[in-house]
Amino acid sequence: MAEVPQMLPILILQTGGPPQAVGAAYGGFDRMVGEVAGLNPGRLTRVAAYKGETPEAPSRYAAALITGSRANVTDHAPWSEACASWVRDAMDASLPLFGICYGHQLMSYALGGRVGYLEGGREIGTQQVELTPAAAGDALVAGMPSIFAAHFIHEQTVAEPPAGAAVLARNGKDSHQMLRYGPNAVSVQFHPEFTVPVMRAYFDVMRARLADEGLDVQALRSGVAETPVSHAIMRRFFERIAAPAASADAR
C-alpha cells in the first residue's frame, strides 16, 4: 500500500494575545482564527513569537497566519524584527501568508512599507470597508459586496504600502485596509477572526480607557454587528489559496 503523504501544518504566528478577560472567555487569537476560518485544529501549529518562540523555516508549513497584537510594530522589538525577517524568507519561498492587524502592519513593514499612528486616533468597533477598483480582478474577493462590515481595534496603520502592493480595500479612516503583496500573500487591518461577542468584550474590558480617549463607548458598543463578509475573506484565503484540505470538514 502506498504511503499517504503527510500534510504540512498551518502556522499561527502569534504576535500577541487578547486582554486576559477576553482570552479567558473566547480563547487566544489562534482559537478565534481556527474557529472562524473552519480550520482543523489538528492541522494548526502555534508559535508565540512575542514570548520568544521562533518558527521553523517557511518550507515546513503549508501556510502561515500572523495575528494581531497589543504591541506596536514601530517599537521594533527584537522578536518583531525577527518575525519581519521570517516574513521576507516566507515571501521568497512563496509561502501563503495572511496577516491580521499587527500582522498586516508587520508584513508591510517587512516588505518595505512604512507604519505609523492612525491620523485622528483609534479605529474601533464595527465599521464599513469598501473594495477598491484594484480588487475587481482579485479572486479572493470575487463576488463579494463592494462595501462590507468589519471589526476593528487599532491605533497604528500602514502609512505607506510597500512598492508593488495592491490596495484591495479602504475606508474613510484608513486608506490601506487590505493589501495584496503577491499571488499568495494578503493582509487586512480589520479583524476577520472577531465575532460579535468578542468585539463587545473588548469594549467591556477597555471601557474606561476608551472613554478617556473621548470615544462614545456606549454608541460604539451598540453598533457592533455581524461581519459575514470579513469572515468569508479569511475562510476563502485558506480554502482557495493556502490549504484547501484544511477546511474540508467545515464545508
PDB file of C-alpha atoms in Angstrom:
ATOM      1  CA  MET A   1       0.000   0.000   0.000  1.00  0.00           C
ATOM      2  CA  ALA A   2       1.371   3.384  -0.966  1.00  0.00           C
ATOM      3  CA  GLU A   3       2.176   5.675   1.926  1.00  0.00           C
ATOM      4  CA  VAL A   4      -0.167   8.659   2.237  1.00  0.00           C
ATOM      5  CA  PRO A   5       1.887  11.872   2.305  1.00  0.00           C
ATOM      6  CA  GLN A   6       1.545  13.881   5.488  1.00  0.00           C
ATOM      7  CA  MET A   7       0.071  17.346   5.072  1.00  0.00           C
ATOM      8  CA  LEU A   8       2.219  20.210   6.240  1.00  0.00           C
ATOM      9  CA  PRO A   9       0.851  22.205   9.185  1.00  0.00           C
ATOM     10  CA  ILE A  10      -0.579  25.698   9.035  1.00  0.00           C
ATOM     11  CA  LEU A  11       1.383  28.096  11.202  1.00  0.00           C
ATOM     12  CA  ILE A  12      -0.344  30.556  13.512  1.00  0.00           C
ATOM     13  CA  LEU A  13       2.433  33.059  14.206  1.00  0.00           C
ATOM     14  CA  GLN A  14       1.268  34.724  17.401  1.00  0.00           C
ATOM     15  CA  THR A  15       2.492  38.289  17.885  1.00  0.00           C
ATOM     16  CA  GLY A  16       0.339  38.847  20.967  1.00  0.00           C
ATOM     17  CA  GLY A  17      -2.883  37.858  22.660  1.00  0.00           C
ATOM     18  CA  PRO A  18      -6.206  39.426  23.655  1.00  0.00           C
ATOM     19  CA  PRO A  19      -6.771  41.011  27.075  1.00  0.00           C
ATOM     20  CA  GLN A  20      -6.931  38.390  29.819  1.00  0.00           C
ATOM     21  CA  ALA A  21     -10.693  38.622  30.312  1.00  0.00           C
ATOM     22  CA  VAL A  22     -11.331  38.267  26.578  1.00  0.00           C
ATOM     23  CA  GLY A  23      -8.948  35.341  26.264  1.00  0.00           C
ATOM     24  CA  ALA A  24     -10.456  33.577  29.271  1.00  0.00           C
ATOM     25  CA  ALA A  25     -13.894  33.703  27.665  1.00  0.00           C
ATOM     26  CA  TYR A  26     -13.084  33.196  23.977  1.00  0.00           C
ATOM     27  CA  GLY A  27      -9.538  31.847  23.758  1.00  0.00           C
ATOM     28  CA  GLY A  28      -6.473  33.322  22.113  1.00  0.00           C
ATOM     29  CA  PHE A  29      -6.249  34.641  18.582  1.00  0.00           C
ATOM     30  CA  ASP A  30      -5.243  31.171  17.401  1.00  0.00           C
ATOM     31  CA  ARG A  31      -8.523  29.691  18.618  1.00  0.00           C
ATOM     32  CA  MET A  32     -10.546  32.574  17.144  1.00  0.00           C
ATOM     33  CA  VAL A  33      -8.848  32.191  13.775  1.00  0.00           C
ATOM     34  CA  GLY A  34      -9.274  28.433  13.705  1.00  0.00           C
ATOM     35  CA  GLU A  35     -12.955  28.557  14.578  1.00  0.00           C
ATOM     36  CA  VAL A  36     -13.932  31.348  12.175  1.00  0.00           C
ATOM     37  CA  ALA A  37     -11.804  30.038   9.296  1.00  0.00           C
ATOM     38  CA  GLY A  38     -13.057  26.479   9.817  1.00  0.00           C
ATOM     39  CA  LEU A  39      -9.568  25.059  10.157  1.00  0.00           C
ATOM     40  CA  ASN A  40      -8.891  21.608  11.553  1.00  0.00           C
ATOM     41  CA  PRO A  41      -7.278  22.189  15.000  1.00  0.00           C
ATOM     42  CA  GLY A  42      -5.018  19.200  14.424  1.00  0.00           C
ATOM     43  CA  ARG A  43      -3.576  20.899  11.354  1.00  0.00           C
ATOM     44  CA  LEU A  44      -2.513  24.038  13.224  1.00  0.00           C
ATOM     45  CA  THR A  45       0.820  24.699  14.864  1.00  0.00           C
ATOM     46  CA  ARG A  46       1.261  27.716  17.108  1.00  0.00           C
ATOM     47  CA  VAL A  47       4.414  29.749  17.669  1.00  0.00           C
ATOM     48  CA  ALA A  48       4.248  32.535  20.276  1.00  0.00           C
ATOM     49  CA  ALA A  49       6.834  34.865  18.765  1.00  0.00           C
ATOM     50  CA  TYR A  50       6.145  37.577  21.330  1.00  0.00           C
ATOM     51  CA  LYS A  51       7.217  35.113  24.037  1.00  0.00           C
ATOM     52  CA  GLY A  52      10.491  34.372  22.306  1.00  0.00           C
ATOM     53  CA  GLU A  53       9.455  31.279  20.343  1.00  0.00           C
ATOM     54  CA  THR A  54      10.728  31.041  16.777  1.00  0.00           C
ATOM     55  CA  PRO A  55       9.079  29.452  13.745  1.00  0.00           C
ATOM     56  CA  GLU A  56      10.753  26.834  11.615  1.00  0.00           C
ATOM     57  CA  ALA A  57      11.783  27.519   8.042  1.00  0.00           C
ATOM     58  CA  PRO A  58       8.863  28.534   5.768  1.00  0.00           C
ATOM     59  CA  SER A  59       9.235  25.278   3.835  1.00  0.00           C
ATOM     60  CA  ARG A  60       7.996  23.381   6.905  1.00  0.00           C
ATOM     61  CA  TYR A  61       4.499  24.904   6.640  1.00  0.00           C
ATOM     62  CA  ALA A  62       1.616  24.847   4.174  1.00  0.00           C
ATOM     63  CA  ALA A  63       0.665  28.434   5.021  1.00  0.00           C
ATOM     64  CA  ALA A  64       1.002  30.970   7.820  1.00  0.00           C
ATOM     65  CA  LEU A  65      -1.259  33.467   9.523  1.00  0.00           C
ATOM     66  CA  ILE A  66       0.244  36.352  11.512  1.00  0.00           C
ATOM     67  CA  THR A  67      -2.008  37.523  14.329  1.00  0.00           C
ATOM     68  CA  GLY A  68      -2.798  40.857  15.911  1.00  0.00           C
ATOM     69  CA  SER A  69      -1.059  42.207  18.992  1.00  0.00           C
ATOM     70  CA  ARG A  70      -1.240  44.932  21.615  1.00  0.00           C
ATOM     71  CA  ALA A  71       2.362  45.790  20.732  1.00  0.00           C
ATOM     72  CA  ASN A  72       3.382  48.321  18.072  1.00  0.00           C
ATOM     73  CA  VAL A  73       5.436  47.498  15.006  1.00  0.00           C
ATOM     74  CA  THR A  74       7.222  50.839  15.421  1.00  0.00           C
ATOM     75  CA  ASP A  75       8.645  49.665  18.770  1.00  0.00           C
ATOM     76  CA  HIS A  76      10.972  47.403  16.732  1.00  0.00           C
ATOM     77  CA  ALA A  77      11.106  44.771  19.464  1.00  0.00           C
ATOM     78  CA  PRO A  78      13.742  42.087  18.727  1.00  0.00           C
ATOM     79  CA  TRP A  79      11.114  39.352  18.412  1.00  0.00           C
ATOM     80  CA  SER A  80       9.128  41.510  15.959  1.00  0.00           C
ATOM     81  CA  GLU A  81      12.181  42.249  13.846  1.00  0.00           C
ATOM     82  CA  ALA A  82      12.892  38.506  13.765  1.00  0.00           C
ATOM     83  CA  CYS A  83       9.326  37.938  12.530  1.00  0.00           C
ATOM     84  CA  ALA A  84       9.833  40.554   9.818  1.00  0.00           C
ATOM     85  CA  SER A  85      12.924  38.698   8.636  1.00  0.00           C
ATOM     86  CA  TRP A  86      10.952  35.449   8.625  1.00  0.00           C
ATOM     87  CA  VAL A  87       8.210  37.113   6.538  1.00  0.00           C
ATOM     88  CA  ARG A  88      10.796  38.084   3.937  1.00  0.00           C
ATOM     89  CA  ASP A  89      12.034  34.499   3.806  1.00  0.00           C
ATOM     90  CA  ALA A  90       8.454  33.252   3.532  1.00  0.00           C
ATOM     91  CA  MET A  91       7.786  35.608   0.616  1.00  0.00           C
ATOM     92  CA  ASP A  92      10.921  34.356  -1.125  1.00  0.00           C
ATOM     93  CA  ALA A  93       9.608  30.811  -0.634  1.00  0.00           C
ATOM     94  CA  SER A  94       6.114  31.773  -1.957  1.00  0.00           C
ATOM     95  CA  LEU A  95       4.516  30.562   1.266  1.00  0.00           C
ATOM     96  CA  PRO A  96       0.847  31.619   1.501  1.00  0.00           C
ATOM     97  CA  LEU A  97       0.669  34.386   4.127  1.00  0.00           C
ATOM     98  CA  PHE A  98      -2.295  36.097   5.750  1.00  0.00           C
ATOM     99  CA  GLY A  99      -1.728  38.981   8.170  1.00  0.00           C
ATOM    100  CA  ILE A 100      -4.236  40.477  10.615  1.00  0.00           C
ATOM    101  CA  CYS A 101      -3.911  43.941  12.222  1.00  0.00           C
ATOM    102  CA  TYR A 102      -0.376  43.826  13.691  1.00  0.00           C
ATOM    103  CA  GLY A 103       0.337  41.070  11.181  1.00  0.00           C
ATOM    104  CA  HIS A 104      -0.905  43.370   8.394  1.00  0.00           C
ATOM    105  CA  GLN A 105       1.411  46.147   9.514  1.00  0.00           C
ATOM    106  CA  LEU A 106       4.315  43.750  10.103  1.00  0.00           C
ATOM    107  CA  MET A 107       4.058  42.273   6.620  1.00  0.00           C
ATOM    108  CA  SER A 108       4.020  45.742   5.076  1.00  0.00           C
ATOM    109  CA  TYR A 109       6.964  46.871   7.168  1.00  0.00           C
ATOM    110  CA  ALA A 110       8.939  43.697   6.387  1.00  0.00           C
ATOM    111  CA  LEU A 111       8.453  44.231   2.662  1.00  0.00           C
ATOM    112  CA  GLY A 112       9.469  47.884   2.631  1.00  0.00           C
ATOM    113  CA  GLY A 113       6.345  49.761   3.665  1.00  0.00           C
ATOM    114  CA  ARG A 114       6.008  52.359   6.418  1.00  0.00           C
ATOM    115  CA  VAL A 115       3.928  52.002   9.598  1.00  0.00           C
ATOM    116  CA  GLY A 116       2.767  54.906  11.753  1.00  0.00           C
ATOM    117  CA  TYR A 117      -0.012  56.112  14.004  1.00  0.00           C
ATOM    118  CA  LEU A 118      -3.501  56.436  12.571  1.00  0.00           C
ATOM    119  CA  GLU A 119      -4.482  60.050  11.949  1.00  0.00           C
ATOM    120  CA  GLY A 120      -7.349  61.121  14.191  1.00  0.00           C
ATOM    121  CA  GLY A 121      -6.855  58.377  16.753  1.00  0.00           C
ATOM    122  CA  ARG A 122      -8.022  54.829  17.262  1.00  0.00           C
ATOM    123  CA  GLU A 123     -10.416  52.942  14.987  1.00  0.00           C
ATOM    124  CA  ILE A 124     -12.573  50.528  16.969  1.00  0.00           C
ATOM    125  CA  GLY A 125     -15.849  48.673  16.688  1.00  0.00           C
ATOM    126  CA  THR A 126     -17.799  47.566  13.642  1.00  0.00           C
ATOM    127  CA  GLN A 127     -17.053  49.854  10.712  1.00  0.00           C
ATOM    128  CA  GLN A 128     -17.650  49.801   6.973  1.00  0.00           C
ATOM    129  CA  VAL A 129     -14.967  48.920   4.448  1.00  0.00           C
ATOM    130  CA  GLU A 130     -15.089  49.314   0.687  1.00  0.00           C
ATOM    131  CA  LEU A 131     -13.283  47.393  -2.003  1.00  0.00           C
ATOM    132  CA  THR A 132     -11.103  49.447  -4.334  1.00  0.00           C
ATOM    133  CA  PRO A 133     -11.046  49.266  -8.145  1.00  0.00           C
ATOM    134  CA  ALA A 134      -7.862  47.189  -7.802  1.00  0.00           C
ATOM    135  CA  ALA A 135      -9.940  44.448  -6.159  1.00  0.00           C
ATOM    136  CA  ALA A 136     -12.113  43.968  -9.241  1.00  0.00           C
ATOM    137  CA  GLY A 137      -9.975  41.182 -10.664  1.00  0.00           C
ATOM    138  CA  ASP A 138      -8.870  39.636  -7.383  1.00  0.00           C
ATOM    139  CA  ALA A 139     -10.132  36.081  -6.831  1.00  0.00           C
ATOM    140  CA  LEU A 140     -10.071  36.418  -3.044  1.00  0.00           C
ATOM    141  CA  VAL A 141     -12.908  38.962  -3.053  1.00  0.00           C
ATOM    142  CA  ALA A 142     -14.624  37.991  -6.291  1.00  0.00           C
ATOM    143  CA  GLY A 143     -18.400  38.122  -5.945  1.00  0.00           C
ATOM    144  CA  MET A 144     -18.290  39.774  -2.531  1.00  0.00           C
ATOM    145  CA  PRO A 145     -20.147  43.017  -1.762  1.00  0.00           C
ATOM    146  CA  SER A 146     -18.219  46.169  -2.572  1.00  0.00           C
ATOM    147  CA  ILE A 147     -18.999  47.559   0.894  1.00  0.00           C
ATOM    148  CA  PHE A 148     -18.980  45.340   3.975  1.00  0.00           C
ATOM    149  CA  ALA A 149     -18.731  45.476   7.756  1.00  0.00           C
ATOM    150  CA  ALA A 150     -15.623  44.505   9.717  1.00  0.00           C
ATOM    151  CA  HIS A 151     -14.435  44.643  13.326  1.00  0.00           C
ATOM    152  CA  PHE A 152     -11.560  46.933  14.296  1.00  0.00           C
ATOM    153  CA  ILE A 153      -9.241  47.859  17.096  1.00  0.00           C
ATOM    154  CA  HIS A 154      -6.027  49.641  16.112  1.00  0.00           C
ATOM    155  CA  GLU A 155      -4.028  52.790  16.696  1.00  0.00           C
ATOM    156  CA  GLN A 156      -1.317  52.190  14.120  1.00  0.00           C
ATOM    157  CA  THR A 157      -1.691  51.740  10.397  1.00  0.00           C
ATOM    158  CA  VAL A 158       0.159  51.061   7.169  1.00  0.00           C
ATOM    159  CA  ALA A 159       1.012  54.670   6.357  1.00  0.00           C
ATOM    160  CA  GLU A 160       2.690  53.698   3.095  1.00  0.00           C
ATOM    161  CA  PRO A 161       2.396  50.245   1.486  1.00  0.00           C
ATOM    162  CA  PRO A 162       5.445  48.515   0.022  1.00  0.00           C
ATOM    163  CA  ALA A 163       6.254  49.144  -3.620  1.00  0.00           C
ATOM    164  CA  GLY A 164       4.150  46.920  -5.836  1.00  0.00           C
ATOM    165  CA  ALA A 165       1.490  46.130  -3.219  1.00  0.00           C
ATOM    166  CA  ALA A 166      -2.125  46.396  -4.390  1.00  0.00           C
ATOM    167  CA  VAL A 167      -4.641  48.138  -2.123  1.00  0.00           C
ATOM    168  CA  LEU A 168      -7.774  45.975  -2.168  1.00  0.00           C
ATOM    169  CA  ALA A 169      -9.881  47.756   0.471  1.00  0.00           C
ATOM    170  CA  ARG A 170     -10.097  51.080   2.296  1.00  0.00           C
ATOM    171  CA  ASN A 171     -12.414  53.320   4.287  1.00  0.00           C
ATOM    172  CA  GLY A 172     -12.580  56.931   5.385  1.00  0.00           C
ATOM    173  CA  LYS A 173     -10.404  56.240   8.406  1.00  0.00           C
ATOM    174  CA  ASP A 174      -7.661  54.170   6.782  1.00  0.00           C
ATOM    175  CA  SER A 175      -6.728  54.051   3.110  1.00  0.00           C
ATOM    176  CA  HIS A 176      -4.966  50.688   3.418  1.00  0.00           C
ATOM    177  CA  GLN A 177      -7.424  48.243   4.954  1.00  0.00           C
ATOM    178  CA  MET A 178      -6.439  45.287   2.788  1.00  0.00           C
ATOM    179  CA  LEU A 179      -3.282  44.703   0.784  1.00  0.00           C
ATOM    180  CA  ARG A 180      -2.048  42.089  -1.637  1.00  0.00           C
ATOM    181  CA  TYR A 181       1.724  41.642  -1.917  1.00  0.00           C
ATOM    182  CA  GLY A 182       1.792  38.777  -4.381  1.00  0.00           C
ATOM    183  CA  PRO A 183      -0.183  35.721  -5.544  1.00  0.00           C
ATOM    184  CA  ASN A 184      -0.036  34.082  -2.098  1.00  0.00           C
ATOM    185  CA  ALA A 185       0.244  36.988   0.344  1.00  0.00           C
ATOM    186  CA  VAL A 186      -2.572  39.172   1.697  1.00  0.00           C
ATOM    187  CA  SER A 187      -3.089  41.190   4.853  1.00  0.00           C
ATOM    188  CA  VAL A 188      -6.019  43.021   6.448  1.00  0.00           C
ATOM    189  CA  GLN A 189      -6.152  45.778   9.034  1.00  0.00           C
ATOM    190  CA  PHE A 190      -9.522  44.600  10.359  1.00  0.00           C
ATOM    191  CA  HIS A 191     -10.116  41.520  12.498  1.00  0.00           C
ATOM    192  CA  PRO A 192     -11.872  38.779  10.500  1.00  0.00           C
ATOM    193  CA  GLU A 193     -11.436  36.407  13.454  1.00  0.00           C
ATOM    194  CA  PHE A 194     -13.551  38.563  15.800  1.00  0.00           C
ATOM    195  CA  THR A 195     -17.175  37.645  16.432  1.00  0.00           C
ATOM    196  CA  VAL A 196     -19.829  39.968  17.866  1.00  0.00           C
ATOM    197  CA  PRO A 197     -19.315  38.682  21.451  1.00  0.00           C
ATOM    198  CA  VAL A 198     -15.539  39.133  21.161  1.00  0.00           C
ATOM    199  CA  MET A 199     -15.861  42.703  19.870  1.00  0.00           C
ATOM    200  CA  ARG A 200     -18.288  43.593  22.659  1.00  0.00           C
ATOM    201  CA  ALA A 201     -15.950  42.053  25.212  1.00  0.00           C
ATOM    202  CA  TYR A 202     -13.194  44.414  24.084  1.00  0.00           C
ATOM    203  CA  PHE A 203     -15.448  47.365  24.804  1.00  0.00           C
ATOM    204  CA  ASP A 204     -16.265  45.980  28.239  1.00  0.00           C
ATOM    205  CA  VAL A 205     -12.603  45.477  29.115  1.00  0.00           C
ATOM    206  CA  MET A 206     -11.415  48.798  27.691  1.00  0.00           C
ATOM    207  CA  ARG A 207     -14.393  50.985  28.609  1.00  0.00           C
ATOM    208  CA  ALA A 208     -12.526  53.415  30.898  1.00  0.00           C
ATOM    209  CA  ARG A 209      -9.543  53.805  28.585  1.00  0.00           C
ATOM    210  CA  LEU A 210     -11.726  54.390  25.531  1.00  0.00           C
ATOM    211  CA  ALA A 211     -13.810  56.969  27.408  1.00  0.00           C
ATOM    212  CA  ASP A 212     -10.603  58.789  28.355  1.00  0.00           C
ATOM    213  CA  GLU A 213      -9.788  58.939  24.639  1.00  0.00           C
ATOM    214  CA  GLY A 214     -13.058  60.789  24.076  1.00  0.00           C
ATOM    215  CA  LEU A 215     -14.882  57.921  22.380  1.00  0.00           C
ATOM    216  CA  ASP A 216     -18.605  57.300  22.815  1.00  0.00           C
ATOM    217  CA  VAL A 217     -18.187  53.788  24.158  1.00  0.00           C
ATOM    218  CA  GLN A 218     -21.884  53.009  24.514  1.00  0.00           C
ATOM    219  CA  ALA A 219     -22.698  54.087  20.972  1.00  0.00           C
ATOM    220  CA  LEU A 220     -19.774  52.156  19.517  1.00  0.00           C
ATOM    221  CA  ARG A 221     -20.644  49.062  21.527  1.00  0.00           C
ATOM    222  CA  SER A 222     -24.278  49.286  20.471  1.00  0.00           C
ATOM    223  CA  GLY A 223     -23.130  49.464  16.861  1.00  0.00           C
ATOM    224  CA  VAL A 224     -21.344  46.128  16.968  1.00  0.00           C
ATOM    225  CA  ALA A 225     -22.838  43.916  14.246  1.00  0.00           C
ATOM    226  CA  GLU A 226     -22.214  40.695  12.369  1.00  0.00           C
ATOM    227  CA  THR A 227     -19.386  40.711   9.804  1.00  0.00           C
ATOM    228  CA  PRO A 228     -20.008  37.749   7.477  1.00  0.00           C
ATOM    229  CA  VAL A 229     -18.000  39.098   4.534  1.00  0.00           C
ATOM    230  CA  SER A 230     -14.976  39.761   6.722  1.00  0.00           C
ATOM    231  CA  HIS A 231     -15.164  36.174   7.981  1.00  0.00           C
ATOM    232  CA  ALA A 232     -15.574  34.874   4.434  1.00  0.00           C
ATOM    233  CA  ILE A 233     -12.414  36.615   3.205  1.00  0.00           C
ATOM    234  CA  MET A 234     -10.287  34.745   5.725  1.00  0.00           C
ATOM    235  CA  ARG A 235     -12.064  31.428   5.092  1.00  0.00           C
ATOM    236  CA  ARG A 236     -11.678  31.807   1.340  1.00  0.00           C
ATOM    237  CA  PHE A 237      -7.967  32.513   1.670  1.00  0.00           C
ATOM    238  CA  PHE A 238      -7.374  29.146   3.292  1.00  0.00           C
ATOM    239  CA  GLU A 239      -9.867  27.273   1.130  1.00  0.00           C
ATOM    240  CA  ARG A 240      -8.750  28.578  -2.252  1.00  0.00           C
ATOM    241  CA  ILE A 241      -5.187  29.747  -1.807  1.00  0.00           C
ATOM    242  CA  ALA A 242      -3.385  28.291   1.146  1.00  0.00           C
ATOM    243  CA  ALA A 243      -4.620  24.834   2.068  1.00  0.00           C
ATOM    244  CA  PRO A 244      -7.918  23.598   0.619  1.00  0.00           C
ATOM    245  CA  ALA A 245      -7.792  20.390   2.629  1.00  0.00           C
ATOM    246  CA  ALA A 246      -7.524  22.339   5.869  1.00  0.00           C
ATOM    247  CA  SER A 247     -11.155  23.409   5.850  1.00  0.00           C
ATOM    248  CA  ALA A 248     -12.737  20.372   4.221  1.00  0.00           C
ATOM    249  CA  ASP A 249     -14.573  19.467   7.393  1.00  0.00           C
ATOM    250  CA  ALA A 250     -16.140  22.912   7.601  1.00  0.00           C
ATOM    251  CA  ARG A 251     -17.730  22.920   4.149  1.00  0.00           C
TER     252      ARG A 251
END
